[in-house]
XYZ file of N, CA and C in Angstrom:
357
model
N 0.027 9.178 -8.459
C -0.545 8.648 -7.293
C 0.008 7.249 -7.047
N 0.591 7.002 -5.840
C 1.123 5.643 -5.570
C -0.003 4.749 -5.280
N 0.060 3.535 -5.945
C -0.940 2.480 -5.721
C -0.224 1.229 -5.343
N -0.806 0.501 -4.331
C -0.238 -0.763 -3.879
C -1.367 -1.821 -3.930
N -1.098 -2.901 -4.534
C -2.083 -3.956 -4.687
C -1.549 -5.290 -4.198
N -2.090 -5.819 -3.090
C -1.572 -7.102 -2.560
C -2.341 -8.263 -3.128
N -1.686 -9.376 -3.126
C -2.364 -10.661 -3.533
C -1.639 -11.833 -2.890
N -2.209 -13.010 -2.927
C -1.519 -14.203 -2.422
C -2.052 -14.736 -1.116
N -2.898 -13.983 -0.500
C -3.407 -14.547 0.798
C -4.317 -15.739 0.609
N -4.701 -16.346 1.695
C -5.568 -17.513 1.640
C -5.602 -18.268 2.952
N -6.145 -19.476 2.904
C -6.280 -20.324 4.032
C -5.212 -21.427 3.926
N -4.476 -21.627 5.007
C -3.440 -22.645 5.046
C -3.357 -23.263 6.433
N -2.939 -24.526 6.463
C -2.764 -25.157 7.749
C -1.530 -24.741 8.439
N -1.476 -24.851 9.744
C -0.282 -24.580 10.513
C 0.860 -25.377 9.914
N 2.042 -24.687 9.880
C 3.223 -25.380 9.293
C 3.404 -25.153 7.853
N 2.315 -24.657 7.167
C 2.326 -24.431 5.758
C 3.016 -23.121 5.382
N 2.957 -22.799 4.098
C 3.589 -21.640 3.529
C 2.660 -20.874 2.614
N 2.925 -19.583 2.484
C 2.255 -18.730 1.568
C 3.275 -17.644 1.081
N 3.025 -17.182 -0.127
C 3.823 -16.019 -0.599
C 2.883 -14.894 -1.005
N 3.051 -13.813 -0.336
C 2.315 -12.595 -0.676
C 3.043 -11.725 -1.664
N 2.314 -11.083 -2.537
C 2.892 -10.165 -3.476
C 2.222 -8.764 -3.303
N 3.010 -7.759 -3.633
C 2.452 -6.385 -3.621
C 3.018 -5.666 -4.877
N 2.119 -5.388 -5.768
C 2.502 -4.643 -6.988
C 2.319 -3.165 -6.755
N 3.376 -2.417 -7.082
C 3.420 -0.978 -6.846
C 3.375 -0.258 -8.154
N 2.773 0.927 -8.160
C 2.790 1.784 -9.346
C 2.653 3.241 -8.886
N 3.010 4.147 -9.827
C 2.864 5.550 -9.561
C 4.107 6.328 -9.293
N 5.217 5.610 -9.104
C 6.503 6.316 -8.949
C 7.629 5.271 -9.177
N 8.854 5.708 -9.106
C 9.978 4.768 -9.424
C 10.192 3.900 -8.242
N 9.708 2.658 -8.411
C 9.681 1.665 -7.320
C 11.050 1.457 -6.663
N 12.077 1.371 -7.431
C 13.403 1.058 -6.949
C 14.023 2.103 -5.966
N 13.434 3.297 -6.034
C 13.939 4.388 -5.173
C 13.418 4.386 -3.751
N 12.521 3.496 -3.394
C 11.806 3.599 -2.111
C 11.817 2.329 -1.318
N 11.865 2.490 0.001
C 11.707 1.369 0.907
C 10.293 0.859 0.882
N 10.120 -0.427 1.218
C 8.813 -1.074 1.195
C 8.649 -1.874 2.474
N 7.444 -2.079 2.898
C 7.218 -2.851 4.136
C 5.924 -3.606 4.106
N 5.862 -4.555 5.022
C 4.593 -5.347 5.262
C 4.231 -5.142 6.741
N 2.905 -5.017 6.912
C 2.278 -4.947 8.226
C 1.165 -5.957 8.210
N 0.613 -6.282 9.449
C -0.501 -7.127 9.575
C -1.407 -6.681 10.679
N -2.641 -7.050 10.637
C -3.580 -6.740 11.664
C -4.456 -7.945 11.944
N -4.362 -8.476 13.148
C -5.168 -9.586 13.645
C -6.518 -9.071 14.135
N -7.570 -9.957 14.135
C -8.839 -9.520 14.621
C -8.770 -8.994 16.051
N -9.333 -7.807 16.207
C -9.341 -7.142 17.557
C -8.030 -6.581 18.047
N -7.052 -6.621 17.183
C -5.720 -6.042 17.559
C -5.321 -4.910 16.679
N -4.339 -4.148 17.071
C -3.809 -3.041 16.314
C -2.880 -3.602 15.168
N -2.781 -2.763 14.158
C -1.832 -3.102 13.084
C -0.423 -3.179 13.577
N 0.351 -4.173 13.185
C 1.733 -4.302 13.641
C 2.699 -4.472 12.491
N 3.909 -4.051 12.725
C 5.004 -4.151 11.750
C 5.394 -5.634 11.603
N 5.689 -6.007 10.302
C 6.138 -7.339 10.076
C 7.575 -7.346 9.516
N 7.774 -6.597 8.411
C 9.123 -6.568 7.771
C 9.232 -5.333 6.885
N 10.463 -4.927 6.659
C 10.752 -3.866 5.709
C 11.983 -4.193 4.890
N 12.107 -3.578 3.724
C 13.248 -3.720 2.854
C 13.556 -2.339 2.299
N 14.852 -1.976 2.415
C 15.237 -0.667 1.898
C 15.445 -0.752 0.375
N 15.739 0.378 -0.193
C 15.934 0.380 -1.679
C 17.232 -0.338 -2.001
N 18.135 -0.408 -1.060
C 19.427 -1.181 -1.297
C 19.327 -2.656 -0.898
N 18.155 -3.045 -0.371
C 17.940 -4.471 -0.038
C 18.148 -4.872 1.404
N 18.380 -3.842 2.263
C 18.551 -4.171 3.680
C 17.222 -4.518 4.330
N 17.176 -5.622 5.067
C 15.886 -6.136 5.531
C 15.835 -6.094 7.051
N 14.647 -5.838 7.601
C 14.379 -5.939 9.005
C 13.086 -6.658 9.276
N 13.035 -7.379 10.378
C 11.865 -8.204 10.715
C 11.451 -8.023 12.156
N 10.168 -8.198 12.414
C 9.739 -8.238 13.768
C 10.169 -9.582 14.427
N 10.361 -9.566 15.706
C 10.844 -10.778 16.375
C 9.939 -11.945 16.165
N 8.629 -11.661 16.046
C 7.630 -12.771 15.907
C 7.753 -13.491 14.612
N 8.365 -12.948 13.548
C 8.417 -13.626 12.269
C 9.885 -13.918 11.853
N 10.804 -13.421 12.609
C 12.224 -13.621 12.208
C 12.550 -15.079 12.076
N 13.174 -15.480 11.012
C 13.554 -16.864 10.767
C 12.504 -17.665 10.040
N 11.291 -17.132 9.953
C 10.196 -17.821 9.238
C 9.736 -17.043 7.984
N 9.756 -15.742 8.021
C 9.355 -14.913 6.863
C 10.571 -14.300 6.228
N 10.401 -14.104 4.900
C 11.447 -13.398 4.132
C 10.797 -12.362 3.229
N 11.322 -11.153 3.330
C 10.858 -10.074 2.444
C 11.863 -9.986 1.277
N 11.349 -9.696 0.088
C 12.224 -9.560 -1.078
C 11.570 -8.563 -2.022
N 12.369 -8.029 -2.911
C 11.821 -7.085 -3.910
C 12.369 -7.391 -5.294
N 11.519 -7.131 -6.260
C 11.842 -7.279 -7.696
C 11.670 -5.932 -8.319
N 12.760 -5.224 -8.516
C 12.674 -3.870 -8.991
C 12.265 -3.823 -10.516
N 12.545 -4.875 -11.223
C 12.176 -4.963 -12.644
C 10.666 -5.047 -12.836
N 9.962 -5.685 -11.830
C 8.602 -5.838 -11.910
C 7.802 -5.062 -10.849
N 8.493 -4.124 -10.191
C 7.800 -3.234 -9.244
C 6.992 -3.971 -8.178
N 7.582 -5.055 -7.692
C 6.867 -5.901 -6.749
C 7.681 -6.210 -5.510
N 7.024 -6.218 -4.386
C 7.679 -6.683 -3.161
C 6.922 -7.943 -2.689
N 7.681 -8.928 -2.155
C 7.144 -10.171 -1.787
C 7.288 -10.422 -0.250
N 6.480 -11.222 0.291
C 6.634 -11.757 1.669
C 6.451 -13.251 1.617
N 7.548 -13.993 1.686
C 7.527 -15.412 1.785
C 7.317 -15.817 3.245
N 6.217 -16.549 3.506
C 5.887 -16.903 4.892
C 5.921 -18.452 4.989
N 6.839 -18.920 5.818
C 6.994 -20.359 6.070
C 6.689 -20.682 7.487
N 6.474 -21.966 7.774
C 6.193 -22.414 9.156
C 5.112 -21.581 9.830
N 4.049 -21.402 9.059
C 2.987 -20.493 9.562
C 2.302 -21.084 10.820
N 1.888 -20.108 11.675
C 1.212 -20.445 12.957
C -0.144 -19.789 12.967
N -1.070 -20.365 13.752
C -2.368 -19.664 13.866
C -2.301 -18.212 14.233
N -1.298 -17.867 15.028
C -1.151 -16.432 15.451
C -0.693 -15.558 14.295
N -0.383 -16.094 13.163
C -0.032 -15.278 12.024
C -1.278 -14.881 11.224
N -2.425 -15.351 11.651
C -3.674 -14.954 10.998
C -3.929 -13.489 11.094
N -4.387 -12.897 9.966
C -4.712 -11.478 9.938
C -4.756 -10.982 8.508
N -5.034 -9.691 8.408
C -4.958 -9.009 7.141
C -3.557 -8.427 6.986
N -2.971 -8.758 5.902
C -1.559 -8.293 5.613
C -1.559 -7.107 4.626
N -0.847 -6.097 5.010
C -0.839 -4.857 4.230
C 0.567 -4.569 3.723
N 0.668 -4.174 2.538
C 1.837 -3.592 1.973
C 1.841 -2.073 2.209
N 3.062 -1.487 2.452
C 3.049 -0.064 2.741
C 4.365 0.504 2.349
N 4.390 1.826 2.080
C 5.573 2.522 1.714
C 5.510 3.967 2.163
N 6.630 4.600 2.552
C 6.616 5.955 2.967
C 6.760 6.948 1.774
N 6.560 8.180 2.091
C 6.757 9.238 1.093
C 8.264 9.432 0.830
N 9.057 9.172 1.840
C 10.527 9.318 1.745
C 11.194 8.114 1.113
N 12.431 8.320 0.598
C 13.115 7.160 -0.045
C 13.593 6.181 1.017
N 13.866 6.680 2.196
C 14.333 5.788 3.321
C 13.088 5.391 4.109
N 13.189 4.287 4.942
C 12.014 3.852 5.663
C 11.672 4.843 6.748
N 10.363 5.168 6.770
C 9.785 5.988 7.829
C 8.317 5.632 7.943
N 7.572 6.378 8.641
C 6.111 6.072 8.835
C 5.453 6.043 7.497
N 4.795 4.907 7.126
C 4.222 4.790 5.805
C 3.098 5.809 5.540
N 3.100 6.285 4.275
C 2.069 7.172 3.825
C 1.069 6.504 2.869
N 1.479 5.378 2.287
C 0.656 4.742 1.293
C 0.457 3.284 1.774
N -0.768 2.775 1.579
C -1.123 1.435 2.020
C -1.905 0.751 0.912
N -1.747 -0.539 0.819
C -2.595 -1.337 -0.021
C -3.953 -1.660 0.687
N -4.775 -2.391 0.019
C -6.112 -2.708 0.514
C -6.062 -3.893 1.446
N -4.991 -4.662 1.451
C -4.835 -5.754 2.341
C -5.254 -7.116 1.731
N -4.602 -8.179 2.190
C -4.986 -9.498 1.748
C -5.090 -10.387 3.015
N -6.095 -11.214 3.088
C -6.394 -12.032 4.274
C -5.523 -13.273 4.292
N -4.936 -13.538 5.432
C -4.209 -14.806 5.671
C -4.833 -15.465 6.835
N -5.239 -16.710 6.694
C -5.864 -17.455 7.773
C -5.046 -18.785 7.955
N -4.563 -19.010 9.150
C -3.798 -20.221 9.431
C -4.628 -21.017 10.398
N -4.978 -22.263 10.006
C -5.769 -23.124 10.832
C -4.875 -24.047 11.610
N -5.316 -24.336 12.855
C -4.529 -25.265 13.685
C -4.858 -26.673 13.460
């Protein structure tokens, strides 16, 4: 059974930084794409970033240039480095991964970690 556990959220002032981590278990981590999503209060969950098993990265326009996704296959962990944070980045951040080795609609989700950016 695939399990994803996020950590690293918290309260930060606008302009600050946070690094989120997602520890994965239950299958061979290096064989699968990974992604981050977020959900702001009263809004639908939205895509943030993905990284393929070969390291190809994609970002939403709203975070491009400020956030960086990375993976550590030795430690079965995917990271989201968030810089120049804005109040509109506030939300619950989720790690996710599909059943397939390539990126597709996620089948597995973590429990989420709260990020709050104060103005």
